[in-house]
Short mmCIF file of C-alpha atoms in Angstrom, two decimals:
data_model
loop_
_atom_site.label_atom_id
_atom_site.label_comp_id
_atom_site.label_asym_id
_atom_site.label_seq_id
_atom_site.Cartn_x
_atom_site.Cartn_y
_atom_site.Cartn_z
CA MET A 234 48.09 45.75 120.86
CA ALA A 235 50.43 44.77 118.12
CA TYR A 236 53.09 47.06 116.88
CA HIS A 237 52.90 48.20 113.32
CA SER A 238 55.33 50.65 111.85
CA PRO A 239 58.76 50.89 113.39
CA TYR A 240 59.97 53.75 115.49
CA LYS A 241 61.51 56.58 113.52
CA ALA A 242 64.36 58.70 114.79
CA PRO A 243 63.43 62.30 115.52
CA PRO A 244 63.31 64.25 112.25
CA HIS A 245 66.24 66.50 111.60
CA ILE A 246 64.65 69.88 111.95
CA ASN A 247 67.54 72.17 112.70
CA ALA A 248 70.16 73.32 110.29
CA PRO A 249 73.55 72.40 111.78
CA PRO A 250 74.94 75.27 113.86
CA ASP A 251 78.31 76.66 112.81
CA GLN A 252 81.50 75.41 114.45
CA GLY A 253 82.36 78.69 116.19
CA PHE A 254 78.99 78.75 117.89
CA LEU A 255 79.36 75.14 119.03
CA TRP A 256 82.94 75.65 120.20
CA ASN A 257 81.78 78.55 122.32
CA ILE A 258 79.13 76.40 123.98
CA PHE A 259 81.49 73.47 124.37
CA GLN A 260 84.01 75.58 126.24
CA ARG A 261 81.37 76.95 128.57
CA VAL A 262 80.02 73.48 129.37
CA ASP A 263 83.48 71.89 129.74
CA LYS A 264 84.04 73.57 133.10
CA ASP A 265 87.26 71.76 134.01
CA ARG A 266 88.73 72.38 130.53
CA SER A 267 89.56 68.73 130.10
CA GLY A 268 88.42 68.69 126.48
CA VAL A 269 85.74 66.15 127.40
CA ILE A 270 82.27 66.95 128.71
CA SER A 271 81.37 64.62 131.56
CA ASP A 272 77.92 63.57 132.77
CA SER A 273 77.88 66.15 135.54
CA GLU A 274 79.10 68.96 133.27
CA LEU A 275 76.36 68.22 130.76
CA GLN A 276 73.77 67.84 133.51
CA GLN A 277 74.61 71.28 134.89
CA ALA A 278 74.30 72.82 131.45
CA LEU A 279 70.89 71.35 130.69
CA SER A 280 67.51 72.58 131.84
CA ASN A 281 64.31 70.57 131.94
CA GLY A 282 62.20 73.70 132.17
CA THR A 283 61.69 73.40 135.92
CA TRP A 284 64.00 74.26 138.80
CA THR A 285 64.96 70.67 139.35
CA PRO A 286 68.23 69.06 138.16
CA PHE A 287 68.15 67.43 134.72
CA ASN A 288 67.51 63.68 134.94
CA PRO A 289 70.99 62.14 135.44
CA VAL A 290 69.87 58.90 133.82
CA THR A 291 68.88 60.81 130.66
CA VAL A 292 72.28 62.52 130.68
CA ARG A 293 74.02 59.13 130.93
CA SER A 294 71.89 57.74 128.10
CA ILE A 295 72.72 60.66 125.82
CA ILE A 296 76.44 60.68 126.58
CA SER A 297 76.74 56.94 126.06
CA MET A 298 75.08 57.31 122.65
CA PHE A 299 77.82 59.65 121.39
CA ASP A 300 80.85 58.61 123.50
CA ARG A 301 82.62 56.39 120.96
CA GLU A 302 85.68 55.36 122.96
CA ASN A 303 83.78 54.64 126.18
CA LYS A 304 85.72 57.39 127.98
CA GLY A 305 82.79 58.53 130.11
CA GLY A 306 82.19 61.81 128.26
CA VAL A 307 82.10 63.50 124.86
CA ASN A 308 84.80 65.44 123.05
CA PHE A 309 84.11 68.42 120.81
CA ASN A 310 83.39 66.36 117.69
CA GLU A 311 80.97 64.14 119.58
CA PHE A 312 79.42 67.13 121.29
CA ALA A 313 78.10 68.37 117.94
CA GLY A 314 75.98 65.22 117.83
CA VAL A 315 74.83 65.68 121.43
CA TRP A 316 73.83 69.28 120.71
CA LYS A 317 71.85 68.33 117.64
CA TYR A 318 70.21 65.42 119.42
CA ILE A 319 69.02 67.60 122.29
CA THR A 320 67.80 70.48 120.13
CA ASP A 321 65.89 68.03 117.93
CA TRP A 322 64.18 66.62 121.00
CA GLN A 323 63.49 70.14 122.20
CA ASN A 324 61.61 70.89 118.98
CA ILE A 325 59.66 67.68 119.23
CA PHE A 326 58.80 68.40 122.84
CA ARG A 327 57.53 71.87 121.97
CA THR A 328 55.47 70.48 119.10
CA TYR A 329 53.64 68.00 121.29
CA ASP A 330 53.39 70.15 124.42
CA ARG A 331 50.35 71.78 122.84
CA ASP A 332 49.31 73.78 125.87
CA ASN A 333 52.89 75.02 126.43
CA SER A 334 52.78 73.83 130.01
CA GLY A 335 56.37 72.59 129.95
CA PHE A 336 55.03 69.11 130.54
CA ILE A 337 53.68 66.37 128.32
CA ASP A 338 50.52 64.80 129.65
CA LYS A 339 49.11 61.40 128.77
CA ASN A 340 47.19 62.71 125.77
CA GLU A 341 50.17 64.60 124.40
CA LEU A 342 52.39 61.56 124.97
CA ARG A 343 49.95 59.40 123.02
CA GLN A 344 50.00 61.88 120.15
CA ALA A 345 53.80 62.12 120.18
CA LEU A 346 54.40 58.37 120.26
CA THR A 347 51.67 57.73 117.69
CA GLY A 348 53.43 60.31 115.52
CA PHE A 349 56.66 58.30 115.88
CA GLY A 350 54.86 55.17 114.68
CA TYR A 351 54.11 53.42 117.96
CA ARG A 352 50.75 51.72 118.42
CA LEU A 353 50.20 51.15 122.11
CA SER A 354 47.17 50.68 124.33
CA ASP A 355 45.67 53.48 126.35
CA GLN A 356 46.61 51.72 129.56
CA PHE A 357 50.22 51.54 128.47
CA TYR A 358 50.54 55.32 128.15
CA GLY A 359 49.40 55.53 131.77
CA THR A 360 52.17 53.10 132.76
CA LEU A 361 54.74 55.20 130.89
CA ILE A 362 53.71 58.42 132.61
CA ASP A 363 53.66 56.68 135.95
CA LYS A 364 57.14 55.26 135.46
CA PHE A 365 58.93 58.24 133.93
CA ASP A 366 57.30 61.14 135.74
CA ARG A 367 59.98 62.00 138.31
CA GLN A 368 58.18 65.07 139.54
CA ARG A 369 54.99 63.19 140.41
CA LYS A 370 52.77 65.55 138.45
CA GLY A 371 50.99 62.96 136.34
CA GLN A 372 52.85 64.27 133.28
CA VAL A 373 56.48 64.26 132.12
CA ALA A 374 59.00 67.09 131.86
CA PHE A 375 61.48 67.44 128.97
CA ASP A 376 64.25 65.26 130.45
CA ASP A 377 61.90 62.47 131.46
CA PHE A 378 60.19 62.60 128.06
CA ILE A 379 63.53 62.02 126.33
CA GLN A 380 64.36 59.16 128.68
CA CYS A 381 60.95 57.59 128.07
CA CYS A 382 61.48 57.75 124.29
CA ILE A 383 65.04 56.39 124.53
CA VAL A 384 63.93 53.41 126.58
CA LEU A 385 61.00 52.69 124.27
CA GLN A 386 63.25 52.93 121.26
CA ARG A 387 65.85 50.56 122.72
CA LEU A 388 63.25 48.02 123.80
CA THR A 389 61.54 48.23 120.42
CA ASP A 390 64.85 47.75 118.59
CA VAL A 391 65.73 44.68 120.62
CA PHE A 392 62.22 43.25 120.17
CA ARG A 393 62.35 43.75 116.41
CA ARG A 394 65.61 41.87 116.22
CA TYR A 395 63.79 38.75 117.44
CA ASP A 396 60.49 39.44 115.68
CA THR A 397 61.78 38.40 112.27
CA ASP A 398 58.33 37.74 110.77
CA GLN A 399 57.10 41.06 112.20
CA ASP A 400 53.85 39.76 113.64
CA GLY A 401 54.37 41.45 117.01
CA TRP A 402 55.10 38.17 118.79
CA ILE A 403 58.41 36.57 119.71
CA GLN A 404 59.46 33.30 121.26
CA VAL A 405 62.54 33.51 123.48
CA SER A 406 64.41 31.39 125.98
CA TYR A 407 65.14 32.54 129.53
CA GLU A 408 68.69 33.63 128.73
CA GLN A 409 67.62 35.34 125.51
CA TYR A 410 64.97 37.23 127.45
CA LEU A 411 67.46 38.38 130.09
CA SER A 412 69.96 39.38 127.40
CA MET A 413 67.29 41.47 125.71
CA VAL A 414 66.52 43.21 128.97
CA PHE A 415 70.09 43.78 130.10
CA ASN A 416 71.39 45.07 126.84
CA ILE A 417 69.11 48.03 127.15
CA VAL A 418 68.62 48.77 130.84
CA PHE B 191 52.26 65.69 162.86
CA THR B 192 53.26 62.07 163.17
CA SER B 193 56.73 62.79 161.86
CA LEU B 194 57.13 65.68 164.28
CA LEU B 195 56.30 63.34 167.10
CA LEU B 196 58.76 60.83 165.76
CA MET B 197 61.46 63.47 165.49
CA ASN B 198 61.01 64.38 169.15
CA PHE B 199 61.03 60.76 170.05
CA PHE B 200 64.28 60.21 168.15
CA SER B 201 66.04 63.24 169.57
CA ALA B 202 65.43 61.86 173.04
CA GLY B 203 67.86 59.17 171.96
CA ASN B 204 65.34 56.38 171.67
CA ILE B 205 65.67 54.08 168.72
CA PRO B 206 62.23 53.00 167.52
CA PRO B 207 61.53 49.26 167.46
CA GLY B 208 62.52 47.51 164.26
CA VAL B 209 65.30 49.99 163.49
CA ASN B 210 68.87 48.77 163.48
CA GLN B 211 71.08 50.73 165.88
CA GLU B 212 73.92 51.28 163.42
CA ALA B 213 71.42 52.25 160.74
CA TYR B 214 69.95 54.76 163.18
CA GLN B 215 73.32 56.38 163.77
CA TRP B 216 74.18 56.38 160.10
CA PHE B 217 70.80 57.94 159.28
CA GLN B 218 71.69 61.01 161.37
CA THR B 219 74.91 61.46 159.39
CA VAL B 220 73.43 60.84 155.96
CA ASP B 221 70.39 63.09 156.50
CA THR B 222 72.49 66.20 155.91
CA ASP B 223 69.54 68.59 155.55
CA HIS B 224 67.95 67.15 158.74
CA SER B 225 64.63 66.69 157.01
CA GLY B 226 64.03 63.33 158.64
CA PHE B 227 64.20 61.74 155.19
CA ILE B 228 66.97 60.51 152.91
CA ASN B 229 66.68 61.64 149.30
CA VAL B 230 68.62 60.31 146.33
CA LYS B 231 71.28 63.02 146.59
CA GLU B 232 71.98 62.28 150.24
CA LEU B 233 72.06 58.56 149.55
CA LYS B 234 74.47 59.01 146.66
CA GLN B 235 76.84 61.00 148.86
CA ALA B 236 76.73 58.33 151.52
CA LEU B 237 77.45 55.23 149.46
CA VAL B 238 80.83 54.39 147.94
CA ASN B 239 82.32 51.53 145.98
CA SER B 240 85.62 49.93 146.88
CA ASN B 241 87.42 52.32 144.50
CA TRP B 242 85.85 55.25 146.40
CA SER B 243 83.61 56.24 143.52
CA SER B 244 80.11 57.17 144.63
CA PHE B 245 77.19 54.91 143.75
CA ASN B 246 75.68 55.47 140.32
CA ASP B 247 72.32 57.25 140.08
CA GLU B 248 70.40 54.28 138.73
CA THR B 249 71.32 52.04 141.66
CA CYS B 250 70.51 54.80 144.17
CA LEU B 251 67.14 55.40 142.48
CA MET B 252 66.43 51.70 142.39
CA MET B 253 67.18 51.29 146.11
CA ILE B 254 65.09 54.31 147.09
CA ASN B 255 62.27 52.84 145.03
CA MET B 256 62.58 49.56 146.89
CA PHE B 257 62.55 51.06 150.35
CA ASP B 258 60.39 54.15 149.91
CA LYS B 259 57.00 52.88 151.00
CA THR B 260 55.46 56.36 150.72
CA ARG B 261 56.31 56.78 147.01
CA SER B 262 57.58 60.25 147.77
CA GLY B 263 61.06 59.66 146.38
CA ARG B 264 62.74 59.53 149.77
CA MET B 265 63.13 57.15 152.67
CA ASP B 266 62.17 57.56 156.29
CA LEU B 267 64.17 55.99 159.10
CA PHE B 268 62.36 52.66 158.81
CA GLY B 269 62.96 52.41 155.07
CA PHE B 270 66.57 53.45 155.58
CA SER B 271 67.08 50.80 158.24
CA ALA B 272 65.76 48.14 155.85
CA LEU B 273 68.08 49.49 153.15
CA TRP B 274 71.00 49.36 155.57
CA GLU B 275 70.42 45.65 156.19
CA PHE B 276 69.97 45.06 152.46
CA MET B 277 73.31 46.82 151.82
CA GLN B 278 75.09 44.77 154.49
CA ARG B 279 73.94 41.54 152.85
CA TRP B 280 75.02 42.63 149.38
CA ARG B 281 78.34 43.99 150.60
CA ALA B 282 79.09 40.64 152.27
CA LEU B 283 78.10 38.74 149.11
CA PHE B 284 80.21 41.05 146.98
CA GLN B 285 83.27 40.48 149.15
CA HIS B 286 82.62 36.76 149.15
CA TYR B 287 82.44 36.55 145.34
CA ASP B 288 85.34 38.96 144.75
CA ARG B 289 87.72 36.03 145.19
CA ASP B 290 90.89 37.82 144.11
CA ARG B 291 90.06 40.83 146.34
CA SER B 292 90.41 43.19 143.39
CA GLY B 293 87.48 45.33 144.55
CA CYS B 294 85.44 44.40 141.52
CA ILE B 295 83.71 41.32 140.14
CA SER B 296 85.15 39.84 136.95
CA GLY B 297 83.23 37.81 134.39
CA THR B 298 84.41 34.52 135.91
CA GLU B 299 83.57 35.70 139.41
CA LEU B 300 80.12 36.81 138.30
CA GLN B 301 79.54 33.46 136.62
CA GLN B 302 80.37 31.66 139.90
CA ALA B 303 78.22 34.08 141.89
CA LEU B 304 75.18 33.65 139.65
CA ALA B 305 75.58 29.86 139.60
CA GLN B 306 75.69 29.78 143.40
CA MET B 307 72.63 32.00 143.58
CA GLY B 308 70.83 29.36 141.55
CA TYR B 309 70.81 30.97 138.10
CA ASN B 310 71.38 28.67 135.16
CA LEU B 311 73.11 31.05 132.76
CA SER B 312 76.02 30.68 130.36
CA PRO B 313 79.51 32.11 130.98
CA GLN B 314 78.97 34.33 127.92
CA PHE B 315 76.00 35.89 129.65
CA SER B 316 78.14 36.88 132.66
CA GLU B 317 80.83 38.25 130.37
CA THR B 318 78.23 40.35 128.55
CA LEU B 319 76.90 41.70 131.83
CA VAL B 320 80.39 42.64 133.00
CA ARG B 321 81.15 44.42 129.73
CA ARG B 322 77.79 46.19 129.90
CA PHE B 323 78.18 47.38 133.50
CA SER B 324 81.90 48.16 133.76
CA VAL B 325 82.81 51.74 134.57
CA PRO B 326 83.58 53.61 131.33
CA GLY B 327 87.28 54.21 130.88
CA SER B 328 88.48 51.60 133.36
CA ARG B 329 89.31 47.89 133.20
CA PRO B 330 86.39 45.45 132.95
CA GLY B 331 84.77 44.54 136.25
CA ILE B 332 81.61 45.25 138.20
CA GLN B 333 81.69 47.57 141.19
CA LEU B 334 79.43 47.05 144.22
CA ASP B 335 76.72 49.45 142.99
CA ARG B 336 76.36 47.68 139.65
CA PHE B 337 76.55 44.28 141.33
CA ILE B 338 73.56 45.19 143.49
CA GLN B 339 71.73 46.63 140.48
CA VAL B 340 72.41 43.63 138.23
CA CYS B 341 71.50 41.00 140.84
CA THR B 342 68.33 42.81 141.87
CA GLN B 343 67.21 43.24 138.27
CA LEU B 344 68.04 39.61 137.52
CA GLN B 345 65.76 38.61 140.37
CA THR B 346 62.96 40.85 139.12
CA MET B 347 63.25 39.89 135.47
CA THR B 348 63.45 36.18 136.32
CA GLN B 349 60.18 36.65 138.17
CA VAL B 350 58.64 38.39 135.14
CA PHE B 351 59.81 35.53 132.91
CA ARG B 352 58.45 32.86 135.25
CA GLU B 353 55.03 34.50 135.38
CA ARG B 354 54.86 34.08 131.62
CA ASP B 355 56.47 30.63 131.52
CA THR B 356 53.54 28.91 133.18
CA ALA B 357 54.36 25.52 131.66
CA MET B 358 57.98 25.92 132.88
CA THR B 359 59.49 25.05 129.51
CA GLY B 360 62.19 27.71 129.74
CA ASN B 361 60.73 29.44 126.70
CA ILE B 362 58.07 32.12 126.45
CA ARG B 363 55.96 33.52 123.64
CA ILE B 364 55.41 37.18 124.31
CA ASN B 365 53.89 40.07 122.38
CA TYR B 366 55.37 43.51 121.88
CA GLU B 367 53.41 45.45 124.46
CA ASP B 368 53.63 42.72 127.08
CA PHE B 369 57.38 42.69 126.56
CA LEU B 370 57.57 46.47 127.00
CA SER B 371 55.33 46.40 130.07
CA GLY B 372 57.28 43.59 131.71
CA VAL B 373 60.52 45.52 131.49
CA ILE B 374 59.25 49.02 132.09
CA PHE B 375 56.96 48.06 134.92
CA SER B 376 59.64 46.09 136.74
CA VAL B 377 62.85 47.90 136.04
CA PHE B 378 62.28 51.51 135.22
CA ASN B 379 61.29 53.67 138.08
CA ALA B 380 61.48 57.39 137.78
CA LEU B 381 62.12 59.35 140.90
CA PRO B 382 63.03 62.92 141.77
#
C-alpha cells in the first residue's frame, strides 16, 4: 500500500511539569550523581508495565534523541525533553490500549498507527508485532511499542527524503539504499 | 525431558558431537544461572571489546537471533558453539583489519575491510558508518561489537537489495511498504 499523510509527532498532551518536580526526579534517577543520566540509569527508572527490564534499545533510542553533545547520556536540561517524550508516549499508549491489558495487540496497533497517519497493509502490522514483541505474547508492551514507532518514524523520514514527488515510490542506488538503512538502524 | 537427558550427558564430561571443545568449556562459565541456556544478559556479560567495554545490546540481540534456532530468546549449547566459531572468525578479521592495532577500526581501515570483503562502496560511506557507530563520548572508531553488527547487517541488506535488483543494474525502484518490510524484516529483531 502507498503511504499517504506523513507521520505526525505525538501530540503534546501534558502541561510541562515544574522545574522543582523534574529536578527531584532527575536526582533520583541520576544514581551516581554525575549530573548526567546514562542508559542504565534511565533503564532502571523506567517500567514497561511488566516485571521485565525496559527495552535497552528503546532507552538508547530515546537518550540519543536528546543527548546533544553525544556524551552518552542526558543532563538536566535535556532530561526535561526525555520526561515529556516518555509521558506523551505513555498517554498515547493508554489511549490505544483500549482493553487496558498493558499490551497493544495487532488491532490496537493498527488503530494507533492509522491515527498517526500511516497507511499500511494488514500483513505489515503482523510483521511489526512479530518483530517488536520481545515478550512473545503476540502483542507489544509499552517499551516495544515506543521502539516500533521510533523505527517506523525514522524509516518513513528517510524514505520521504528520497520520495520527492510523494508517490510512495523511490529509485535508489545500492549505496543510497545502504545509507538509508544505516542512518536509522 | 530431552534437555534433562542432555544435561546429564554433559555433566558426565562428554562433549556432544558438533560442539567445539573450547565453546563447551566457555558455555559452562557463561551460563551463570546454570539453566542450560545462554540469554542476552549472560551473553552481554561474557563478551568484551578491546577497550574492555561490554558488547552493546543490539549486537548481543542480533547474535542471539542468529543462533537461537528455537526462537525462545536464548541459545542452547549447539547454538552457542556456532556463535563461538562465528565470534572467532570476526575477532580474527577485526584484528586483521585493525592495521594500526588501536583496538578499533577507523574509517580508512573500514574502507579497506569492506573493499576486501567485496563491497563496492565509497570512502564516504565508510566514514559515515564509523561516525554512526562510534562509542558516544570517545574518539571515532568502531569497536568489535559494532564491527560485527555493521558487517552482518551489510550482508543482510545487500541480500535484500539484490533480491529487488533482478536486472542487476545497481539501482532499485521500491515502494514505501516494501522498503519498510525489507529493513524491519531483516534487521530488527525483538528479543527478551
